[in-house]
Amino acid sequence: MFVSECLNVNNEGHLTIGGCDTLELAKEFGTPLYVLDETTIRNVCKAYVKSFEKYYHGNGMPLYASKALSCKELCRIAKEEGLGLDVVSGGEIYTAVQAGFPMEKVHFHGNNKTADEIRFALESNVGKFVVDNLYELELLNEICGEMGKKANISFRIKPGVDAHTHNFIRTGQIDSKFGFALETGEAFEAVKKAQMYDNVNLTELHCHIGSQIFDIDPFVTAAEIMLDFMGKIHDELGIVISELNLGGGFGIMYTKDDEPVPYENYMEKVSEAVKAKAKEHGLPVPYIFIEPGRSIVGEAGITLYKVGGKKEIPNVRTYVSVDGGMTDNIRYALYQSAYTVVNAGKADKEPDEIVTVAGKCCESGDLVQEHTKVAKVEVGDTLAVLSTGAYNYSMASNYNRIPRPAIVMVKDGKARIVVKRESYEDIVKNDI
Ligand SMILES: *Cc1c(COP(=O)(O)O)cnc(C)c1O
C-alpha cells in the first residue's frame, strides 16, 4: 500500500512504521521528527552482502555511503552487518571513529580533501584514500612521508557514462568536478605517476556514475569500461590492479512512479560482465566494492510534521504549513524531488485533497511538496513524508535558527532516540 514495507495502517487508521503508531511517536518525541525502521535498514544491508555471496563468491564488499545519513548508530549497524563505510569529510571520519567502526574498512572520498583531513584520516588508520586529482596525490604522498605512513589508494575515474538521461550516453561526462577523465588520457597518466611516489600504493580503481538510477545497463557499461582500462594498464604498464569499486547510485521508491529493481539483480548482471571482461583481458577477477547510500536508509525513513496552518487561495492552491521544511528536507527546494505525503491519522482514507505542503522558513521556495494528494488535512493533523531516510538529516541546516529534529529508530514496535533533538542552547553554543 505504501512506499516501504515497514509502513502499515493500524485499526485506528493511523500510519505505523516498524510496528509503532506514528501519532504516538509524534506525541512522545515531538515534531518534526525523523523516524527510521531498523529492520528495513538491516534487510537492505543483508541483501547487498548476500548478492556478493550468491553471484560473486563473496569476493567483494558493500560500503555504506555514509553521507546519505551519517550518525553513530548507522555506523554501528553497518559494522554489525559486515559493511564497510564511505566517508567524504573529516566529520564523517570522526563519526565512524567515535562509533568504533573498523577503520581499515573505510574509504575516504572527496574532490578537495584538506591537508588536515588527510592527516586525521591517516591518524585514524582509514583503509583507503580515493584520490581525485594529481594535487591530492602529491599532497597525500608528502603527508604520508612526514608521518612515516604508506597509504592504500584508489583513483576516481570518470568512465564517461552519463546515467542521468533515459537512454544513457557514454560521452560528455568529462565535465564533472570529480575524478580523472579516461578519454583525455588523464587517468592513464595518473596511474603512471602513482608508481613514482613511494608512500602510496595503488590497489584500486573507482567510479561512481550518479544517483537514483533504476537501469542496470549503465552500471554494466561502466564496469566494462573500467575493466577495459584495467586491461590497458596491465598490457602497457604491466601493473595488475586487484580491486574495483563500482560506486553507488541505486534508485529507491519515493512515489509509486518509481520502480526500483531488486538490488540482487544488479550484482548478478555486473558480476557476469566483470568476469567476462577479466577473462578477455587475461586479468584476475577483481575484488569488488559497491557503495550504496540512498538505498540503505532512504525507504527506511519518514518525517513527521504537525500542521499549524492552512491557507486556501481560491483558484490558486491550498497551502498547508508544517513545523519543519527546508531545514530538515531541502530536497524539493534543491531538485523538485517527488515525495509521497500521508495524513498519518487518516492513513486508511482515500487521498482526496490536493495541497502544497509548505515549511516554516522565511523563504517562498521552502516547500516540501507541491500539488500532492492527501486525505483531507486539518490544522493539528500529523503529516508523514515518506522515504526521507537519505539526504534529509544529512543535509539539514539551522536556517532561521531552527533546531534540527531528533532521529528515532523503531524496531518491532519499540522506539529509541538515536540522535537527540537540538536545543536552543545548541543553536548558540558557538556564538561568542
Ligand atoms: C554519493 C556517493 C555514493 C552513494 O550514492 P547513493 O546514490 O546514495 O547510493 C557512493 N559513492 C560516491 C563516490 C558518492 O559520491
Short mmCIF file of C-alpha atoms and ligand atoms in Angstrom, two decimals:
data_model
loop_
_atom_site.label_atom_id
_atom_site.label_comp_id
_atom_site.label_asym_id
_atom_site.label_seq_id
_atom_site.Cartn_x
_atom_site.Cartn_y
_atom_site.Cartn_z
CA MET A 1 0.00 0.00 0.00
CA PHE A 2 2.81 2.41 0.86
CA VAL A 3 6.25 3.03 -0.49
CA SER A 4 8.05 0.86 2.07
CA GLU A 5 7.18 -2.46 3.65
CA CYS A 6 7.83 -1.12 7.15
CA LEU A 7 4.75 1.11 6.81
CA ASN A 8 1.26 -0.04 7.64
CA VAL A 9 -2.11 1.11 8.93
CA ASN A 10 -3.45 0.11 12.36
CA ASN A 11 -7.06 -0.41 13.48
CA GLU A 12 -7.44 3.27 14.27
CA GLY A 13 -6.48 4.18 10.72
CA HIS A 14 -3.11 5.57 11.81
CA LEU A 15 0.07 5.12 9.81
CA THR A 16 2.54 2.81 11.55
CA ILE A 17 6.26 2.32 10.99
CA GLY A 18 8.11 -0.71 12.34
CA GLY A 19 5.02 -1.53 14.37
CA CYS A 20 4.85 1.93 16.05
CA ASP A 21 1.88 4.27 15.71
CA THR A 22 3.21 7.45 14.09
CA LEU A 23 0.76 9.64 16.05
CA GLU A 24 2.11 8.18 19.29
CA LEU A 25 5.68 8.78 18.12
CA ALA A 26 4.84 12.40 17.29
CA LYS A 27 3.27 12.82 20.74
CA GLU A 28 6.13 11.17 22.62
CA PHE A 29 9.11 12.66 20.78
CA GLY A 30 7.66 15.86 19.30
CA THR A 31 7.71 17.10 15.71
CA PRO A 32 9.30 17.49 13.28
CA LEU A 33 10.70 14.03 13.78
CA TYR A 34 12.76 11.68 11.66
CA VAL A 35 11.83 8.04 12.17
CA LEU A 36 13.92 5.14 10.85
CA ASP A 37 12.96 1.47 10.73
CA GLU A 38 15.93 -0.63 11.81
CA THR A 39 14.70 -3.87 10.24
CA THR A 40 14.42 -2.26 6.81
CA ILE A 41 17.96 -0.88 7.01
CA ARG A 42 19.40 -4.22 8.12
CA ASN A 43 17.46 -6.11 5.46
CA VAL A 44 18.90 -3.95 2.68
CA CYS A 45 22.42 -4.41 4.11
CA LYS A 46 21.89 -8.18 4.21
CA ALA A 47 20.56 -8.19 0.63
CA TYR A 48 23.71 -6.48 -0.64
CA VAL A 49 26.02 -8.81 1.33
CA LYS A 50 24.07 -11.84 0.12
CA SER A 51 24.22 -10.71 -3.51
CA PHE A 52 28.02 -10.84 -3.34
CA GLU A 53 27.90 -14.35 -1.90
CA LYS A 54 25.40 -15.55 -4.46
CA TYR A 55 26.85 -14.03 -7.62
CA TYR A 56 30.48 -13.27 -6.88
CA HIS A 57 31.78 -15.95 -4.48
CA GLY A 58 31.74 -13.35 -1.71
CA ASN A 59 34.72 -11.71 -3.41
CA GLY A 60 33.66 -8.18 -2.56
CA MET A 61 32.11 -5.86 -0.02
CA PRO A 62 29.34 -3.27 0.05
CA LEU A 63 30.35 0.01 1.66
CA TYR A 64 27.66 2.17 3.22
CA ALA A 65 27.99 5.67 1.70
CA SER A 66 27.55 7.44 5.00
CA LYS A 67 26.90 10.86 3.50
CA ALA A 68 23.31 9.66 2.96
CA LEU A 69 22.90 9.71 6.75
CA SER A 70 25.94 9.83 8.98
CA CYS A 71 25.45 9.21 12.68
CA LYS A 72 26.99 6.80 15.17
CA GLU A 73 24.08 4.36 15.18
CA LEU A 74 24.16 3.96 11.39
CA CYS A 75 27.91 3.29 11.60
CA ARG A 76 27.25 0.63 14.24
CA ILE A 77 24.58 -1.03 12.11
CA ALA A 78 26.84 -1.01 9.03
CA LYS A 79 29.60 -2.56 11.13
CA GLU A 80 27.33 -5.28 12.54
CA GLU A 81 26.02 -6.14 9.07
CA GLY A 82 29.56 -6.57 7.75
CA LEU A 83 29.62 -3.50 5.52
CA GLY A 84 32.50 -1.11 5.05
CA LEU A 85 31.99 2.64 5.07
CA ASP A 86 32.40 5.55 2.65
CA VAL A 87 33.26 8.92 4.11
CA VAL A 88 33.75 12.26 2.40
CA SER A 89 34.97 14.53 5.20
CA GLY A 90 36.81 14.74 8.49
CA GLY A 91 33.46 14.96 10.25
CA GLU A 92 32.29 11.68 8.77
CA ILE A 93 35.62 10.05 9.70
CA TYR A 94 35.24 11.36 13.25
CA THR A 95 31.71 9.91 13.46
CA ALA A 96 32.99 6.50 12.33
CA VAL A 97 35.88 6.59 14.83
CA GLN A 98 33.52 7.56 17.65
CA ALA A 99 31.19 4.70 16.71
CA GLY A 100 34.06 2.21 16.95
CA PHE A 101 33.96 1.43 13.25
CA PRO A 102 36.80 -0.80 11.92
CA MET A 103 38.68 1.97 10.11
CA GLU A 104 40.51 -0.37 7.72
CA LYS A 105 37.10 -0.84 6.07
CA VAL A 106 36.68 2.91 5.46
CA HIS A 107 37.13 4.55 2.05
CA PHE A 108 37.82 8.29 2.06
CA HIS A 109 36.31 10.17 -0.92
CA GLY A 110 36.12 13.79 -1.95
CA ASN A 111 37.43 16.17 -4.58
CA ASN A 112 39.15 18.51 -2.13
CA LYS A 113 40.47 16.70 0.92
CA THR A 114 42.31 19.23 3.04
CA ALA A 115 45.76 18.56 4.48
CA ASP A 116 44.20 18.46 7.96
CA GLU A 117 41.62 15.92 6.84
CA ILE A 118 44.32 13.77 5.23
CA ARG A 119 46.39 13.85 8.44
CA PHE A 120 43.35 13.00 10.54
CA ALA A 121 42.44 10.15 8.17
CA LEU A 122 45.99 8.75 8.39
CA GLU A 123 46.00 9.04 12.20
CA SER A 124 42.65 7.25 12.22
CA ASN A 125 44.04 4.45 10.01
CA VAL A 126 41.48 4.92 7.24
CA GLY A 127 41.85 1.95 4.90
CA LYS A 128 41.72 3.65 1.53
CA PHE A 129 42.05 7.09 0.00
CA VAL A 130 40.06 7.52 -3.19
CA VAL A 131 42.31 10.08 -4.86
CA ASP A 132 40.52 12.60 -7.07
CA ASN A 133 43.34 14.58 -8.71
CA LEU A 134 47.13 14.96 -9.00
CA TYR A 135 47.39 17.70 -6.37
CA GLU A 136 45.84 15.36 -3.88
CA LEU A 137 48.15 12.52 -4.92
CA GLU A 138 51.18 14.69 -4.30
CA LEU A 139 49.85 16.08 -1.03
CA LEU A 140 48.94 12.64 0.26
CA ASN A 141 52.35 11.25 -0.65
CA GLU A 142 54.04 14.17 1.11
CA ILE A 143 51.95 13.91 4.31
CA CYS A 144 52.44 10.14 4.40
CA GLY A 145 56.18 10.79 4.21
CA GLU A 146 56.05 13.23 7.13
CA MET A 147 54.03 10.78 9.19
CA GLY A 148 56.01 7.69 8.22
CA LYS A 149 52.94 6.03 6.71
CA LYS A 150 52.03 4.37 3.45
CA ALA A 151 48.50 4.83 2.12
CA ASN A 152 46.46 2.43 0.03
CA ILE A 153 44.87 4.43 -2.72
CA SER A 154 42.28 4.23 -5.43
CA PHE A 155 41.75 6.62 -8.33
CA ARG A 156 38.35 8.04 -9.05
CA ILE A 157 37.80 7.62 -12.77
CA LYS A 158 35.17 9.27 -14.96
CA PRO A 159 34.12 6.33 -17.11
CA GLY A 160 32.18 8.61 -19.45
CA VAL A 161 28.81 7.06 -18.66
CA ASP A 162 26.05 9.55 -18.08
CA ALA A 163 23.24 7.63 -16.40
CA HIS A 164 21.00 10.60 -15.91
CA THR A 165 19.34 10.55 -19.27
CA HIS A 166 16.76 7.96 -20.11
CA ASN A 167 18.89 6.47 -22.87
CA PHE A 168 22.19 6.86 -21.13
CA ILE A 169 25.09 8.13 -23.17
CA ARG A 170 28.78 7.47 -22.95
CA THR A 171 30.24 10.85 -23.71
CA GLY A 172 30.02 14.32 -22.32
CA GLN A 173 30.88 13.38 -18.79
CA ILE A 174 34.30 14.99 -18.92
CA ASP A 175 32.50 17.96 -17.43
CA SER A 176 32.47 16.77 -13.83
CA LYS A 177 34.38 18.12 -10.87
CA PHE A 178 35.06 14.55 -9.72
CA GLY A 179 37.88 12.34 -10.84
CA PHE A 180 40.24 11.65 -13.71
CA ALA A 181 38.97 11.53 -17.30
CA LEU A 182 39.59 8.41 -19.36
CA GLU A 183 39.13 9.97 -22.80
CA THR A 184 41.90 12.55 -22.41
CA GLY A 185 44.49 10.09 -21.12
CA GLU A 186 44.48 11.89 -17.76
CA ALA A 187 43.59 8.72 -15.86
CA PHE A 188 46.35 6.69 -17.53
CA GLU A 189 48.93 9.38 -16.73
CA ALA A 190 47.79 9.35 -13.11
CA VAL A 191 48.33 5.60 -12.87
CA LYS A 192 51.87 6.04 -14.21
CA LYS A 193 52.52 8.90 -11.81
CA ALA A 194 51.37 6.87 -8.80
CA GLN A 195 54.24 4.45 -9.48
CA MET A 196 56.71 7.27 -8.92
CA TYR A 197 55.56 8.03 -5.39
CA ASP A 198 56.97 5.95 -2.54
CA ASN A 199 54.27 6.46 0.07
CA VAL A 200 51.18 5.46 -1.86
CA ASN A 201 50.14 2.05 -3.05
CA LEU A 202 47.61 1.99 -5.91
CA THR A 203 45.40 -1.08 -5.41
CA GLU A 204 42.02 0.00 -6.73
CA LEU A 205 40.14 1.95 -9.37
CA HIS A 206 36.85 3.62 -8.62
CA CYS A 207 33.90 5.06 -10.50
CA HIS A 208 30.51 6.39 -9.48
CA ILE A 209 28.12 7.25 -12.28
CA GLY A 210 25.32 9.07 -10.48
CA SER A 211 22.42 8.59 -8.12
CA GLN A 212 18.80 7.39 -8.05
CA ILE A 213 19.48 5.18 -11.11
CA PHE A 214 16.97 2.46 -11.98
CA ASP A 215 18.58 0.95 -15.09
CA ILE A 216 21.18 -1.77 -14.63
CA ASP A 217 22.70 -1.20 -18.09
CA PRO A 218 24.70 1.92 -17.24
CA PHE A 219 26.30 0.09 -14.31
CA VAL A 220 27.24 -2.82 -16.57
CA THR A 221 28.67 -0.44 -19.16
CA ALA A 222 30.68 1.41 -16.51
CA ALA A 223 32.06 -1.89 -15.18
CA GLU A 224 33.10 -2.95 -18.70
CA ILE A 225 34.82 0.36 -19.37
CA MET A 226 36.72 0.07 -16.07
CA LEU A 227 37.84 -3.49 -16.86
CA ASP A 228 39.00 -2.37 -20.30
CA PHE A 229 41.05 0.32 -18.60
CA MET A 230 42.50 -2.23 -16.17
CA GLY A 231 43.39 -4.33 -19.21
CA LYS A 232 45.19 -1.40 -20.82
CA ILE A 233 47.11 -0.73 -17.59
CA HIS A 234 48.14 -4.37 -17.47
CA ASP A 235 49.13 -4.54 -21.14
CA GLU A 236 51.05 -1.28 -21.31
CA LEU A 237 52.45 -0.88 -17.81
CA GLY A 238 52.50 -4.46 -16.55
CA ILE A 239 50.50 -3.44 -13.49
CA VAL A 240 47.66 -5.55 -12.12
CA ILE A 241 45.06 -3.57 -10.20
CA SER A 242 43.31 -6.05 -7.97
CA GLU A 243 40.30 -4.11 -6.72
CA LEU A 244 37.45 -2.36 -8.46
CA ASN A 245 34.97 -0.01 -6.81
CA LEU A 246 31.80 0.47 -8.84
CA GLY A 247 30.19 3.19 -6.72
CA GLY A 248 26.61 3.59 -5.59
CA GLY A 249 23.53 5.24 -7.01
CA PHE A 250 20.87 2.53 -6.82
CA GLY A 251 17.38 4.02 -7.07
CA ILE A 252 14.68 3.85 -4.41
CA MET A 253 10.94 4.42 -4.35
CA TYR A 254 9.83 7.92 -3.42
CA THR A 255 6.43 7.66 -5.08
CA LYS A 256 4.53 4.93 -6.90
CA ASP A 257 6.02 6.20 -10.18
CA ASP A 258 9.44 4.87 -9.15
CA GLU A 259 10.21 1.26 -9.98
CA PRO A 260 13.46 0.15 -8.39
CA VAL A 261 14.89 -3.22 -9.43
CA PRO A 262 15.82 -5.67 -6.67
CA TYR A 263 19.40 -4.93 -5.62
CA GLU A 264 20.45 -8.58 -6.21
CA ASN A 265 19.78 -8.13 -9.93
CA TYR A 266 22.50 -5.55 -10.03
CA MET A 267 25.23 -7.89 -8.75
CA GLU A 268 24.01 -10.69 -10.97
CA LYS A 269 24.42 -8.64 -14.15
CA VAL A 270 27.53 -6.75 -13.12
CA SER A 271 29.45 -9.79 -11.90
CA GLU A 272 28.81 -11.55 -15.22
CA ALA A 273 30.21 -8.57 -17.08
CA VAL A 274 33.23 -8.25 -14.77
CA LYS A 275 34.12 -11.94 -15.00
CA ALA A 276 33.77 -11.96 -18.80
CA LYS A 277 35.89 -8.84 -19.22
CA ALA A 278 38.57 -10.07 -16.79
CA LYS A 279 38.84 -13.24 -18.84
CA GLU A 280 39.01 -11.31 -22.10
CA HIS A 281 41.94 -9.23 -20.79
CA GLY A 282 43.71 -12.12 -19.02
CA LEU A 283 43.27 -10.42 -15.67
CA PRO A 284 42.49 -12.00 -12.30
CA VAL A 285 38.85 -11.42 -11.31
CA PRO A 286 39.00 -8.27 -9.17
CA TYR A 287 37.70 -7.82 -5.64
CA ILE A 288 34.64 -5.58 -5.96
CA PHE A 289 33.28 -2.79 -3.80
CA ILE A 290 29.93 -1.10 -4.26
CA GLU A 291 28.81 1.98 -2.35
CA PRO A 292 25.07 2.21 -1.75
CA GLY A 293 23.91 5.15 0.35
CA ARG A 294 20.37 6.21 -0.52
CA SER A 295 19.14 2.65 -0.99
CA ILE A 296 20.29 1.59 2.50
CA VAL A 297 18.45 4.24 4.50
CA GLY A 298 16.09 6.04 2.11
CA GLU A 299 12.94 3.95 2.25
CA ALA A 300 13.50 3.11 5.92
CA GLY A 301 12.89 6.71 6.96
CA ILE A 302 9.90 9.01 7.27
CA THR A 303 9.50 12.54 8.63
CA LEU A 304 6.57 13.51 10.84
CA TYR A 305 5.27 17.08 10.97
CA LYS A 306 2.42 18.88 12.72
CA VAL A 307 0.14 21.04 10.59
CA GLY A 308 -0.07 24.53 12.09
CA GLY A 309 -1.95 26.40 9.39
CA LYS A 310 -3.93 26.07 6.21
CA LYS A 311 -4.46 28.72 3.55
CA GLU A 312 -6.96 28.11 0.79
CA ILE A 313 -6.36 30.53 -2.07
CA PRO A 314 -9.35 30.17 -4.40
CA ASN A 315 -8.44 29.06 -7.93
CA VAL A 316 -4.75 29.04 -7.00
CA ARG A 317 -3.87 26.41 -4.43
CA THR A 318 -4.16 25.33 -0.82
CA TYR A 319 -1.12 25.75 1.37
CA VAL A 320 -0.68 23.53 4.41
CA SER A 321 2.06 24.76 6.75
CA VAL A 322 4.12 22.30 8.75
CA ASP A 323 6.53 22.81 11.65
CA GLY A 324 9.65 21.91 9.62
CA GLY A 325 10.57 22.34 5.95
CA MET A 326 13.74 23.10 4.02
CA THR A 327 15.78 22.96 7.23
CA ASP A 328 15.08 19.23 7.63
CA ASN A 329 14.36 18.39 3.97
CA ILE A 330 15.92 20.64 1.36
CA ARG A 331 15.46 18.20 -1.49
CA TYR A 332 12.32 19.72 -3.00
CA ALA A 333 13.83 23.21 -2.91
CA LEU A 334 17.06 21.84 -4.36
CA TYR A 335 15.83 19.44 -7.04
CA GLN A 336 11.99 19.44 -7.00
CA SER A 337 12.22 15.92 -5.64
CA ALA A 338 8.96 13.99 -5.57
CA TYR A 339 7.75 12.61 -2.24
CA THR A 340 4.66 10.79 -1.01
CA VAL A 341 2.80 12.65 1.74
CA VAL A 342 0.37 10.82 4.00
CA ASN A 343 -2.07 12.27 6.52
CA ALA A 344 -0.84 9.99 9.30
CA GLY A 345 -4.07 9.97 11.32
CA LYS A 346 -6.18 9.16 8.25
CA ALA A 347 -3.93 6.64 6.56
CA ASP A 348 -6.94 4.40 5.83
CA LYS A 349 -8.75 7.19 3.93
CA GLU A 350 -8.53 7.90 0.22
CA PRO A 351 -6.26 10.85 -0.56
CA ASP A 352 -8.86 13.37 -1.77
CA GLU A 353 -7.39 16.82 -1.29
CA ILE A 354 -4.65 18.45 -3.35
CA VAL A 355 -2.36 20.59 -1.22
CA THR A 356 1.03 22.24 -1.23
CA VAL A 357 2.98 21.40 1.90
CA ALA A 358 4.97 24.46 2.96
CA GLY A 359 7.69 24.71 5.57
CA LYS A 360 8.01 27.40 8.23
CA CYS A 361 11.13 29.16 6.92
CA CYS A 362 11.22 32.72 5.59
CA GLU A 363 11.63 31.62 2.01
CA SER A 364 8.85 31.22 -0.58
CA GLY A 365 10.71 28.25 -2.04
CA ASP A 366 10.52 26.48 1.30
CA LEU A 367 8.15 23.77 0.12
CA VAL A 368 8.15 20.09 0.96
CA GLN A 369 5.88 19.12 -1.92
CA GLU A 370 3.53 20.90 -4.30
CA HIS A 371 0.11 19.79 -5.55
CA THR A 372 0.18 16.49 -3.71
CA LYS A 373 -2.86 14.40 -2.87
CA VAL A 374 -3.61 13.65 0.80
CA ALA A 375 -6.63 12.74 2.90
CA LYS A 376 -8.33 15.99 3.90
CA VAL A 377 -5.95 18.00 6.06
CA GLU A 378 -6.94 19.96 9.14
CA VAL A 379 -4.86 22.10 11.45
CA GLY A 380 -3.44 19.85 14.14
CA ASP A 381 -3.08 16.83 11.84
CA THR A 382 0.19 14.93 11.63
CA LEU A 383 1.66 14.57 8.15
CA ALA A 384 4.17 11.89 7.25
CA VAL A 385 6.56 12.40 4.34
CA LEU A 386 7.84 9.02 3.16
CA SER A 387 11.30 7.87 2.02
CA THR A 388 13.17 10.63 3.83
CA GLY A 389 15.87 8.43 5.37
CA ALA A 390 18.60 9.54 2.96
CA TYR A 391 19.91 13.05 2.27
CA ASN A 392 17.46 14.71 4.66
CA TYR A 393 19.05 14.77 8.11
CA SER A 394 22.49 14.79 6.48
CA MET A 395 21.58 17.94 4.54
CA ALA A 396 19.71 19.62 7.39
CA SER A 397 20.55 23.18 8.40
CA ASN A 398 19.79 25.68 11.15
CA TYR A 399 18.38 28.31 8.80
CA ASN A 400 16.20 30.72 10.78
CA ARG A 401 17.94 29.19 13.82
CA ILE A 402 15.60 26.25 13.71
CA PRO A 403 16.98 23.32 15.75
CA ARG A 404 17.48 20.06 13.87
CA PRO A 405 14.89 17.36 14.68
CA ALA A 406 15.63 14.17 16.59
CA ILE A 407 16.06 10.81 14.88
CA VAL A 408 14.11 7.95 16.41
CA MET A 409 14.89 4.34 15.49
CA VAL A 410 11.97 1.91 15.61
CA LYS A 411 12.09 -1.84 15.69
CA ASP A 412 9.32 -4.38 16.36
CA GLY A 413 7.03 -1.81 17.96
CA LYS A 414 9.70 -0.20 20.15
CA ALA A 415 11.25 3.25 19.66
CA ARG A 416 14.52 4.77 20.83
CA ILE A 417 16.26 8.06 20.17
CA VAL A 418 19.49 7.70 18.21
CA VAL A 419 20.11 11.41 17.56
CA LYS A 420 18.79 13.96 20.04
CA ARG A 421 16.75 16.97 19.02
CA GLU A 422 18.85 20.12 19.04
CA SER A 423 18.08 22.64 21.76
CA TYR A 424 18.21 26.43 21.69
CA GLU A 425 21.46 26.16 23.70
CA ASP A 426 22.88 24.05 20.84
CA ILE A 427 21.90 26.83 18.45
CA VAL A 428 24.02 29.44 20.27
CA LYS A 429 26.78 27.22 21.61
CA ASN A 430 29.44 28.51 19.20
CA ASP A 431 28.38 32.15 19.37
CA ILE A 432 30.90 34.33 21.23
C1 LIG B 1 27.10 9.80 -3.13
C2 LIG B 1 28.03 8.73 -3.44
C3 LIG B 1 27.66 7.40 -3.25
C4 LIG B 1 26.28 7.00 -2.79
O1 LIG B 1 25.31 7.30 -3.71
P1 LIG B 1 23.80 6.81 -3.47
O2 LIG B 1 23.06 7.39 -4.61
O3 LIG B 1 23.38 7.41 -2.17
O4 LIG B 1 23.80 5.33 -3.43
C5 LIG B 1 28.60 6.42 -3.49
N1 LIG B 1 29.84 6.74 -3.92
C6 LIG B 1 30.23 8.01 -4.12
C7 LIG B 1 31.60 8.28 -4.56
C8 LIG B 1 29.34 9.04 -3.89
O5 LIG B 1 29.73 10.29 -4.11
#
